[in-house]
PDB file of C-alpha atoms in Angstrom:
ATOM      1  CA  UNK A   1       6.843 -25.022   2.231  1.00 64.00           C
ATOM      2  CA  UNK A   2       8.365 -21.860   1.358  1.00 73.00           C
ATOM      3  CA  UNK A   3      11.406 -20.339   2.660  1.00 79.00           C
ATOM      4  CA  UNK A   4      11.203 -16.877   3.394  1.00 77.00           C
ATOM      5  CA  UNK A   5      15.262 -16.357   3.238  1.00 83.00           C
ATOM      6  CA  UNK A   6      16.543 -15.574  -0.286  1.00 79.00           C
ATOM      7  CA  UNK A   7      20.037 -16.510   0.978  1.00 80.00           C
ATOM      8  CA  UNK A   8      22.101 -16.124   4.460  1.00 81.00           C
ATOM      9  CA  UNK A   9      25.776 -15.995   5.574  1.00 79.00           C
ATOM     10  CA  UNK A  10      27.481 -16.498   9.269  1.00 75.00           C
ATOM     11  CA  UNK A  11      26.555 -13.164  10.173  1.00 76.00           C
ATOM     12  CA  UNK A  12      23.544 -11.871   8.080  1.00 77.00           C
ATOM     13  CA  UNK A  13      20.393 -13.463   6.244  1.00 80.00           C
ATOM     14  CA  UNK A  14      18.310 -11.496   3.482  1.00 82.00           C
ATOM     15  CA  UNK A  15      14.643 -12.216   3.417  1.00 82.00           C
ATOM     16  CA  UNK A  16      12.674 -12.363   0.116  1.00 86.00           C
ATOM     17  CA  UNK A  17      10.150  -9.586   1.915  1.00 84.00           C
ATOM     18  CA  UNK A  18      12.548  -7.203   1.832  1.00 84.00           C
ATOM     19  CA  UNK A  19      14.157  -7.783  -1.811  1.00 90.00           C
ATOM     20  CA  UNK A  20      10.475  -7.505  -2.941  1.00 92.00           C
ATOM     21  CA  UNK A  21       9.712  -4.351  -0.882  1.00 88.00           C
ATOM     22  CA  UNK A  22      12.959  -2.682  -2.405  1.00 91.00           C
ATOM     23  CA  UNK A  23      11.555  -3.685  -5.993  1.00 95.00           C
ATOM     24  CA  UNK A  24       8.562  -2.839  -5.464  1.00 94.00           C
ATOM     25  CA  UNK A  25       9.860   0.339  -4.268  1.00 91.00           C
ATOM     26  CA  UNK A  26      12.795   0.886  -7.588  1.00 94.00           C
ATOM     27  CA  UNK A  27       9.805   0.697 -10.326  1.00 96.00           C
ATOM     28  CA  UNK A  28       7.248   2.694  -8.303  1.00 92.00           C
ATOM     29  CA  UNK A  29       9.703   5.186  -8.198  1.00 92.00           C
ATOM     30  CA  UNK A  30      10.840   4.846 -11.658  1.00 94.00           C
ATOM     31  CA  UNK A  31       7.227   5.254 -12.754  1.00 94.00           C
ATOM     32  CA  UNK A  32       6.674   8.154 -10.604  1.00 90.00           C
ATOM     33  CA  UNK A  33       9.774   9.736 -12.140  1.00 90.00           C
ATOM     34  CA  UNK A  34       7.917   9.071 -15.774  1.00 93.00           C
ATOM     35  CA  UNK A  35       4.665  10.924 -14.555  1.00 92.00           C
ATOM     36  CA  UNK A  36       5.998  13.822 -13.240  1.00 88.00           C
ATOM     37  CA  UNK A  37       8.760  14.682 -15.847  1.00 85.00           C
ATOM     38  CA  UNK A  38       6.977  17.543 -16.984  1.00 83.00           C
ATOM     39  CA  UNK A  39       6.450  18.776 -13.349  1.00 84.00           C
ATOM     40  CA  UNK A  40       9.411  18.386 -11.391  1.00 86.00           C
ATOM     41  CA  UNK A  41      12.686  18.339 -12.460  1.00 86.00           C
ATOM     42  CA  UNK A  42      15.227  15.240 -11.338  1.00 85.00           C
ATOM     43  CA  UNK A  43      16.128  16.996  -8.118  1.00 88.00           C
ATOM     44  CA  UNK A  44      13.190  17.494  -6.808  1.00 88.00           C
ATOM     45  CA  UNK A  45      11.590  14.002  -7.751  1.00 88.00           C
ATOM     46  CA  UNK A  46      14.314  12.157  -6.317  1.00 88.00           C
ATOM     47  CA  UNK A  47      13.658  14.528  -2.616  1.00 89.00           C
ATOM     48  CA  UNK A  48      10.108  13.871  -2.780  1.00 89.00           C
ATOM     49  CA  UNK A  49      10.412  10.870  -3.531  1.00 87.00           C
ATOM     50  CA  UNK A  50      12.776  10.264  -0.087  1.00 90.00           C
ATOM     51  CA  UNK A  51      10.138  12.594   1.890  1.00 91.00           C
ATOM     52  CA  UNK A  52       6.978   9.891   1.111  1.00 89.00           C
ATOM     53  CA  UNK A  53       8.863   7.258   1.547  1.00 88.00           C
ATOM     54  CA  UNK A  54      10.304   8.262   5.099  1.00 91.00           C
ATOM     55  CA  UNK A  55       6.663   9.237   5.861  1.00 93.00           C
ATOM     56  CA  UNK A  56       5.175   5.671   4.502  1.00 89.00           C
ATOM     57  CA  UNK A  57       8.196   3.548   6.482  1.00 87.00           C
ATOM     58  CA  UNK A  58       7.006   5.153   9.766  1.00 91.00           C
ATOM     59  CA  UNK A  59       3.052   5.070   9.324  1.00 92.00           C
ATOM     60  CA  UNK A  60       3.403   1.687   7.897  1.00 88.00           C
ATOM     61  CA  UNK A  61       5.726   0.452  10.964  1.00 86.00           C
ATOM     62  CA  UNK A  62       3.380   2.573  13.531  1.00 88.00           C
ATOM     63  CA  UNK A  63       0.078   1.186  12.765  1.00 87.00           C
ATOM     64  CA  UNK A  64       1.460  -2.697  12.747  1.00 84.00           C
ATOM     65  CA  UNK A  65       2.949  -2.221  16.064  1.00 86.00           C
ATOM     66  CA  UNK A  66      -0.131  -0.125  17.613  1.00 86.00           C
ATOM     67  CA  UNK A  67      -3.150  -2.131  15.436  1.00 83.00           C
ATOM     68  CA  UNK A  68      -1.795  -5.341  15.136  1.00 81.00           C
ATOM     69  CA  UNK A  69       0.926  -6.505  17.339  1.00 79.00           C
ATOM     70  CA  UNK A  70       0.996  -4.268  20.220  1.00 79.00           C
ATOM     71  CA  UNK A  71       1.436  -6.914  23.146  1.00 79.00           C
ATOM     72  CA  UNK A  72       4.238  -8.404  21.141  1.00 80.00           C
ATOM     73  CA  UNK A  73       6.176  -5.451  20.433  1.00 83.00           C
ATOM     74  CA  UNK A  74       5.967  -3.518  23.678  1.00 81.00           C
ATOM     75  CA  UNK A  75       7.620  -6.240  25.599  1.00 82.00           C
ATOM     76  CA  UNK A  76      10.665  -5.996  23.445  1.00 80.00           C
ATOM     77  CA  UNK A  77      10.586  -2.204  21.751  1.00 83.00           C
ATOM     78  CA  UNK A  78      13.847  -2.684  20.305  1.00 86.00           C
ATOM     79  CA  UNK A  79      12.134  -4.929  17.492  1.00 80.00           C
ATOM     80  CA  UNK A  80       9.915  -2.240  16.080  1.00 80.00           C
ATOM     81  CA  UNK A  81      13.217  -1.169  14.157  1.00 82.00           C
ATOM     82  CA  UNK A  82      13.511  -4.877  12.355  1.00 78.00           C
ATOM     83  CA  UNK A  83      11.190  -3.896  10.031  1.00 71.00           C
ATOM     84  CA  UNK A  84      13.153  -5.493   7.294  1.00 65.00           C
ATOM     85  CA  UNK A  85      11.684  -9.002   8.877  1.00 64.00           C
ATOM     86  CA  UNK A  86       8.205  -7.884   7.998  1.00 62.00           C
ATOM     87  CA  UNK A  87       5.180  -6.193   9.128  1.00 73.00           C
ATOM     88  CA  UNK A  88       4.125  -3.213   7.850  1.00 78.00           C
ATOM     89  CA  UNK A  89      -0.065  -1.519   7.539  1.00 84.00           C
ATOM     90  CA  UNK A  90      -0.761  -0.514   4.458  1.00 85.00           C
ATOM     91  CA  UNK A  91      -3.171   1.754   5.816  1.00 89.00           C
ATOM     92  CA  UNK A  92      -0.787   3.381   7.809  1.00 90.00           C
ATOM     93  CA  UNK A  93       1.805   3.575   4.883  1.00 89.00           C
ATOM     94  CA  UNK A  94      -1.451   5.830   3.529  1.00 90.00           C
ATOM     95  CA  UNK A  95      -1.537   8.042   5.819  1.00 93.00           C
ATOM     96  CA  UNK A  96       2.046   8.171   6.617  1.00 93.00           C
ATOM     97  CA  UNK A  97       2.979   9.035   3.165  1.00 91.00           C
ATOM     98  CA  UNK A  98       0.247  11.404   2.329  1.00 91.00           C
ATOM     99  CA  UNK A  99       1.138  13.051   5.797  1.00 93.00           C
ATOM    100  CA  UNK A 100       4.786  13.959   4.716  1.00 93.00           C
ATOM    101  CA  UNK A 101       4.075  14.358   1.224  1.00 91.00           C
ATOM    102  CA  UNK A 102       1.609  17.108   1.566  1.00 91.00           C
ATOM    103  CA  UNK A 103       4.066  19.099   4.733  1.00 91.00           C
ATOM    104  CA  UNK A 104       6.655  18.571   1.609  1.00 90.00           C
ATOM    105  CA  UNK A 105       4.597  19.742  -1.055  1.00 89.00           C
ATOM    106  CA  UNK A 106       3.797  22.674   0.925  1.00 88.00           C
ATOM    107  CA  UNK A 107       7.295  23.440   1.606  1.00 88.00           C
ATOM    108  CA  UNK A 108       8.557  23.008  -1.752  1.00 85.00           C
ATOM    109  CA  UNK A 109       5.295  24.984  -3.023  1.00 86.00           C
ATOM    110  CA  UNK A 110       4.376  22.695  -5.739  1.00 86.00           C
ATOM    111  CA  UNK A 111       0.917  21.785  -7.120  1.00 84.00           C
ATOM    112  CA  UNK A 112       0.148  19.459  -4.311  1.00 83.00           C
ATOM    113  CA  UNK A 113      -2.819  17.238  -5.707  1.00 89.00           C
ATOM    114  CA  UNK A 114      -1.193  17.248  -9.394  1.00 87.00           C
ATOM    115  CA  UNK A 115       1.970  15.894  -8.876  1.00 89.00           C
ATOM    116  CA  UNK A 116      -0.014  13.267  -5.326  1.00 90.00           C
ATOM    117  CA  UNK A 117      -1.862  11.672  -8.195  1.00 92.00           C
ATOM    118  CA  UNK A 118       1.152  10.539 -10.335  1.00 91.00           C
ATOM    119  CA  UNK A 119       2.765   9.337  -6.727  1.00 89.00           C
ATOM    120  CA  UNK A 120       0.023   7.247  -5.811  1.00 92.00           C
ATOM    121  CA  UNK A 121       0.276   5.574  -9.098  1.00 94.00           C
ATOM    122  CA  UNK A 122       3.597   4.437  -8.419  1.00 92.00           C
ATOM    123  CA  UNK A 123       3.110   3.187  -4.786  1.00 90.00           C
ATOM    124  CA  UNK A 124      -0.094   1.294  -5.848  1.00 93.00           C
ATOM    125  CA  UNK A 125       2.882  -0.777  -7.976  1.00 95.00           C
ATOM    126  CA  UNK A 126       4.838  -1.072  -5.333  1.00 92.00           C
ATOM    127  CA  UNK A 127       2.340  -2.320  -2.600  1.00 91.00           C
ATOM    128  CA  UNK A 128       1.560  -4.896  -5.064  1.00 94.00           C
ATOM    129  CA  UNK A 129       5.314  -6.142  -4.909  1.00 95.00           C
ATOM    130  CA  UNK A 130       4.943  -5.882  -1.046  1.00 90.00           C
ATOM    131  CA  UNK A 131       2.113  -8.363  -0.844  1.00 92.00           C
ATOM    132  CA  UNK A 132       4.581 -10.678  -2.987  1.00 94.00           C
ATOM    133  CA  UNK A 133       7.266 -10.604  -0.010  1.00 90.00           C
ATOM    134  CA  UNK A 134       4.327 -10.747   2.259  1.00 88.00           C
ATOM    135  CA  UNK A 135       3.284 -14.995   0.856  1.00 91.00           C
ATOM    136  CA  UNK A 136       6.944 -15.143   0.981  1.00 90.00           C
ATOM    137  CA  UNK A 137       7.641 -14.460   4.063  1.00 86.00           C
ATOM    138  CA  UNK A 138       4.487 -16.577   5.262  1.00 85.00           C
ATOM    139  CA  UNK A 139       2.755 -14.126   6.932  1.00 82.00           C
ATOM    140  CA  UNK A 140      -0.801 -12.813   6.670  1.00 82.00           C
ATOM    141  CA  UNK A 141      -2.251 -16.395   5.781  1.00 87.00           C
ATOM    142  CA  UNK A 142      -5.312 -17.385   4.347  1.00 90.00           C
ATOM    143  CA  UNK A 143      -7.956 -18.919   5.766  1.00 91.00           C
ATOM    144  CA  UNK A 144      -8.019 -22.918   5.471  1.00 91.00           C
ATOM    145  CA  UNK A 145      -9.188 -24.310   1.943  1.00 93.00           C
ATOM    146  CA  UNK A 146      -9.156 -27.585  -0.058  1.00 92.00           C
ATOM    147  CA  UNK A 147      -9.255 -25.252  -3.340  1.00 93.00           C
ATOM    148  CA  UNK A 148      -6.834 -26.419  -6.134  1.00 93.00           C
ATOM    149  CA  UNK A 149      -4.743 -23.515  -5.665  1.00 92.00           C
ATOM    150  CA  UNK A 150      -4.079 -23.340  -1.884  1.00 93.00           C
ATOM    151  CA  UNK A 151      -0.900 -23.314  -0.753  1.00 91.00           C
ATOM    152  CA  UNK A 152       0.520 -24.535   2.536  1.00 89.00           C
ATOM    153  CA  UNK A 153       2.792 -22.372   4.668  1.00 84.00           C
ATOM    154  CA  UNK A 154       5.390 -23.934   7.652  1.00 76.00           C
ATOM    155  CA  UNK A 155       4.178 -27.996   6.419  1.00 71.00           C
ATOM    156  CA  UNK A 156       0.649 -27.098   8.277  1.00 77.00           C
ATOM    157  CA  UNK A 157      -2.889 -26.633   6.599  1.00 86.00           C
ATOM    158  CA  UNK A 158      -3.642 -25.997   2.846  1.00 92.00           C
ATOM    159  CA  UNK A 159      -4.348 -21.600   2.930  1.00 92.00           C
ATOM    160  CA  UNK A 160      -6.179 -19.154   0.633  1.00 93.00           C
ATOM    161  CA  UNK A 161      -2.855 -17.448  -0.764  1.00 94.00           C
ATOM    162  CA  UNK A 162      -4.915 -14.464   0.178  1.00 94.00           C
ATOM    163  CA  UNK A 163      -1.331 -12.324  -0.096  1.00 94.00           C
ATOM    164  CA  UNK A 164      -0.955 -12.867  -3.899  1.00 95.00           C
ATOM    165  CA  UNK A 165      -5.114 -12.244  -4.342  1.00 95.00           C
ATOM    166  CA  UNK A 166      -3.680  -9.039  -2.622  1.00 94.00           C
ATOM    167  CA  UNK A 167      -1.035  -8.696  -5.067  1.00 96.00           C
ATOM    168  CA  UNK A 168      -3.100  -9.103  -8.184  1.00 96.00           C
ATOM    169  CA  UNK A 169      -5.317  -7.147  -6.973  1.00 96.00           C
ATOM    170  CA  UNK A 170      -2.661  -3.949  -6.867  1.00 95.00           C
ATOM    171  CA  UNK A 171      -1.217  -4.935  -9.968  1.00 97.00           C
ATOM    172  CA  UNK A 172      -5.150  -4.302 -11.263  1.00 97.00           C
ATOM    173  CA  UNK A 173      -5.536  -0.813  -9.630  1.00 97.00           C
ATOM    174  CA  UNK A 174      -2.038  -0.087 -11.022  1.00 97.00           C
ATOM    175  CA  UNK A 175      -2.813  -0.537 -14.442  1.00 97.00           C
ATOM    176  CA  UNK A 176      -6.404   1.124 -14.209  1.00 96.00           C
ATOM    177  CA  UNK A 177      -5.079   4.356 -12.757  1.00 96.00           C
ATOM    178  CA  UNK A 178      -2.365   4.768 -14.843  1.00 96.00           C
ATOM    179  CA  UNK A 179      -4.140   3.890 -18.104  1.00 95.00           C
ATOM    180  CA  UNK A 180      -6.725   6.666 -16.842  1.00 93.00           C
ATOM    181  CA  UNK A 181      -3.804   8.994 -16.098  1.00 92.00           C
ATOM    182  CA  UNK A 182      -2.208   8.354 -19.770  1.00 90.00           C
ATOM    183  CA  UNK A 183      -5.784   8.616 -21.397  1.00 88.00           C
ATOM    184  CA  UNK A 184      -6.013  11.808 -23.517  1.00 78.00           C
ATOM    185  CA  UNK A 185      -9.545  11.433 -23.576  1.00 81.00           C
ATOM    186  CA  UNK A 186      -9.947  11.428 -19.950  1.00 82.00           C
ATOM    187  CA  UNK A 187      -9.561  14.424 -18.587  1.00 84.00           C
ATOM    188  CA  UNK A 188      -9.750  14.200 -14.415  1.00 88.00           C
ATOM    189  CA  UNK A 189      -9.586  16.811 -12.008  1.00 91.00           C
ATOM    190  CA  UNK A 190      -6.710  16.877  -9.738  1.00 91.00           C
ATOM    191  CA  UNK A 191      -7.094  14.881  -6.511  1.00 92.00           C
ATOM    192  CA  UNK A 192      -9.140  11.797  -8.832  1.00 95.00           C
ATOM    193  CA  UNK A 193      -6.584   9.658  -8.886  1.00 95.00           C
ATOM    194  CA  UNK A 194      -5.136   9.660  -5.545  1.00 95.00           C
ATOM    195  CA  UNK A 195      -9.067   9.752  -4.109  1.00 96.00           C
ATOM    196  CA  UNK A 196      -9.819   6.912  -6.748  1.00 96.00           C
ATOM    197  CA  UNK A 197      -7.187   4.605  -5.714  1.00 96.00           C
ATOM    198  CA  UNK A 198      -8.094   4.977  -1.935  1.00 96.00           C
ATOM    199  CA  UNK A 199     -11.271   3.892  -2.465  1.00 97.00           C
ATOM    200  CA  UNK A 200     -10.793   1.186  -4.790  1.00 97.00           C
ATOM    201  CA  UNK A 201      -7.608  -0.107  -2.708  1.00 95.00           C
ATOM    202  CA  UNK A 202     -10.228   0.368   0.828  1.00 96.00           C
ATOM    203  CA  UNK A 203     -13.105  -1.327  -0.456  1.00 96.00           C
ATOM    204  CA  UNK A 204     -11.448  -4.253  -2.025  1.00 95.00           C
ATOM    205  CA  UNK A 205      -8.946  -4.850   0.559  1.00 92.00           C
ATOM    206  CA  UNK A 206     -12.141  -5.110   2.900  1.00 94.00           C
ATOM    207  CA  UNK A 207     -13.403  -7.768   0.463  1.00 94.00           C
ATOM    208  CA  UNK A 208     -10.343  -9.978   0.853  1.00 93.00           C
ATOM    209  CA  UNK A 209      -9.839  -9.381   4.390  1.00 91.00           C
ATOM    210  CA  UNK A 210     -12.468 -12.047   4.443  1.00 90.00           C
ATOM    211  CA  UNK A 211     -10.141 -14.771   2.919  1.00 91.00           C
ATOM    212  CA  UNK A 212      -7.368 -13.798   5.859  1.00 88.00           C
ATOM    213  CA  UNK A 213      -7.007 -15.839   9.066  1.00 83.00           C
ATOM    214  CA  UNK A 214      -6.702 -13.271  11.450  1.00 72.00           C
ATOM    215  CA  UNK A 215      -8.733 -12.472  14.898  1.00 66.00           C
ATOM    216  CA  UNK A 216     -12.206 -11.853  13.775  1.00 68.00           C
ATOM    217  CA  UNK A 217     -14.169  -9.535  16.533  1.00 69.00           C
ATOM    218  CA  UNK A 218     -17.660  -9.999  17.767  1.00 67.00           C
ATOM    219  CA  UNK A 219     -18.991  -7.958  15.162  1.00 77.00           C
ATOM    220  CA  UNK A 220     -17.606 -10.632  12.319  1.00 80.00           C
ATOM    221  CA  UNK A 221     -15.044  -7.759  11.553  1.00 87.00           C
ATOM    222  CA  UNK A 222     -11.106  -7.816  11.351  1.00 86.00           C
ATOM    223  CA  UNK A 223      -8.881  -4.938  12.484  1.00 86.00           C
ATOM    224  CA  UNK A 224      -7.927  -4.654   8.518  1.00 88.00           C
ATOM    225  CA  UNK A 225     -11.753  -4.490   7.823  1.00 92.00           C
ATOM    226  CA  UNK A 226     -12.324  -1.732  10.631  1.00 91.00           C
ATOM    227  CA  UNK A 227      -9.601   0.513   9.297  1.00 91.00           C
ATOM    228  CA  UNK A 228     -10.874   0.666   6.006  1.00 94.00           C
ATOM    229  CA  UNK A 229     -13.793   1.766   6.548  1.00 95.00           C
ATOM    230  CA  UNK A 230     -12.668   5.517   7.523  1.00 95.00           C
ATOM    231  CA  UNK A 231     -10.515   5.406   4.341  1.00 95.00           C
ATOM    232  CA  UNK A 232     -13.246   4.053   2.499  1.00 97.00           C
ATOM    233  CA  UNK A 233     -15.675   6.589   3.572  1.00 97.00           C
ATOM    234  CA  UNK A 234     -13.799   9.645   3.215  1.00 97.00           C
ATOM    235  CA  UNK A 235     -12.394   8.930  -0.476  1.00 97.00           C
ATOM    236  CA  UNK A 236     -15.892   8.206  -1.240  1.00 97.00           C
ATOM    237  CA  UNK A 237     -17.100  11.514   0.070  1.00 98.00           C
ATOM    238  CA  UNK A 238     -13.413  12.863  -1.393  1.00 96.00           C
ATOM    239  CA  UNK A 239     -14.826  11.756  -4.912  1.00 96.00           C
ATOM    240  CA  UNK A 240     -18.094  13.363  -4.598  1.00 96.00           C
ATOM    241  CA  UNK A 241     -17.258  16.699  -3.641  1.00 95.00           C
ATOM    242  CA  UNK A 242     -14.915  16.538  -6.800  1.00 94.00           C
ATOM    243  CA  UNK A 243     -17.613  15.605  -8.919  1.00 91.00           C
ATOM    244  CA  UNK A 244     -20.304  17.882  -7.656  1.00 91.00           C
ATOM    245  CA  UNK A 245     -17.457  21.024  -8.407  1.00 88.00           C
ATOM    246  CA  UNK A 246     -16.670  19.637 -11.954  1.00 84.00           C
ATOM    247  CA  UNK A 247     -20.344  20.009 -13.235  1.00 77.00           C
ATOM    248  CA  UNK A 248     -21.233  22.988 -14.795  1.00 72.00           C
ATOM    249  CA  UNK A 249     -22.866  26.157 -12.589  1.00 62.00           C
ATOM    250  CA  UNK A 250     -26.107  27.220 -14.078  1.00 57.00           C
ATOM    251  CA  UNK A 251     -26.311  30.733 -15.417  1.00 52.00           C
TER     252      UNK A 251
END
């Protein structure tokens, strides 16, 4: 069984969720402070920085409480703010941050899809770390297993640890993107990365939805499955259009 609280006192307890969400936060922004040192100077990194992640607290918060929990939270509204005891959507954390990143951008009048693909580099870190608080805190189980690795949650059944598949899995995407952003011999036009790791974060995280024990619709789909498939489609289209005007015209 594992405990989700790292320690506690008489008045306050401190989950492991949310010491791994402000890790996982620390080095994504440290590494997004690396990437865009010859962009932005300290000042403006560190207010960025503050703008995506006000924009990814509230998407992330909004689409849990309206996608996933909705009957739970508006009986008691209050709770939405406890976010610190868990449950966030990573596809809303998407859209929230890209939302208030690109009204900041625009504001600050930077290069908008430059300096987005060093970000996403850095949050695809930090999700990672995320998924880590998310096993945990025992939440978003696996699906029952006898495999050698399963793990059991609350004393019950044996589970796909589906949240560290999760984890790895960011960890992965991580170090892909930001070898490809460090490659000299890779030269990318901007908006790649950020479409890149949409896509690949989408169409895997609809793979391992699979493993998760959640309410399955008639259609054999989850809610996680169904709202990456919008994300999935559009990078995918994202990624074309960027390769079809990085070819060569014909003279």
């Amino acid at each position: 069984m594992i405990n989700p609280i790292a320690f506690q006192t008489s008045f306050f307890s401190i989950r492991w969720y949310g010491i791994m969400m402000l890790i996982g936060l620390f080095l994504g922004f440290l590494v997004w402070k690396y990437l865009c040192k010859e962009y932005l100077n300290k000042k403006e990194v560190i207010e960025l920085y503050i703008i995506i992640m006000v924009g990814l607290f509230i998407g992330a918060r909004l689409f849990h409480v309206i996608f996933y929990n909705w009957s739970y939270f508006s009986t008691d509204p209050i709770k939405i703010l406890f976010i610190w005891n868990g449950g966030v959507s990573s596809h809303g954390a998407i859209v929230g941050s890209f939302t208030s990143y690109y009204i900041g951008s625009k504001i600050k009048k930077i290069d908008t899809w430059k300096i987005l693909d060093q970000a996403i580099i850095g949050i695809a870190l930090a999700v990672g770390f995320v998924r880590i608080g998310n096993f945990l805190n025992s939440e978003l189980v696996g699906k029952i297993t006898d495999l050698p690795w399963c793990v059991k949650f609350n004393n019950k059944d044996c589970r796909h640890p589906v949240q560290l598949y999760d984890a790895i899995k960011n960890f992965t995407i991580f170090i892909i993107l930001y070898s490809i952003n460090q490659s000299k011999k890779i030269n990318l036009p901007k908006g790649t990365i950020f479409w890149l790791f949409i896509f690949t974060y989408s169409s895997s995280r609809f793979v391992t939805e699979y493993f998760k024990e959640y309410i399955i619709f008639n259609s054999g789909l989850t809610i996680g499955q169904y709202l990456s498939i919008p994300f999935i489609i559009i990078s995918f289209s994202a990624l074309i259009l960027i390769l079809i005007k990085s070819l060569p015209t014909r003279q």
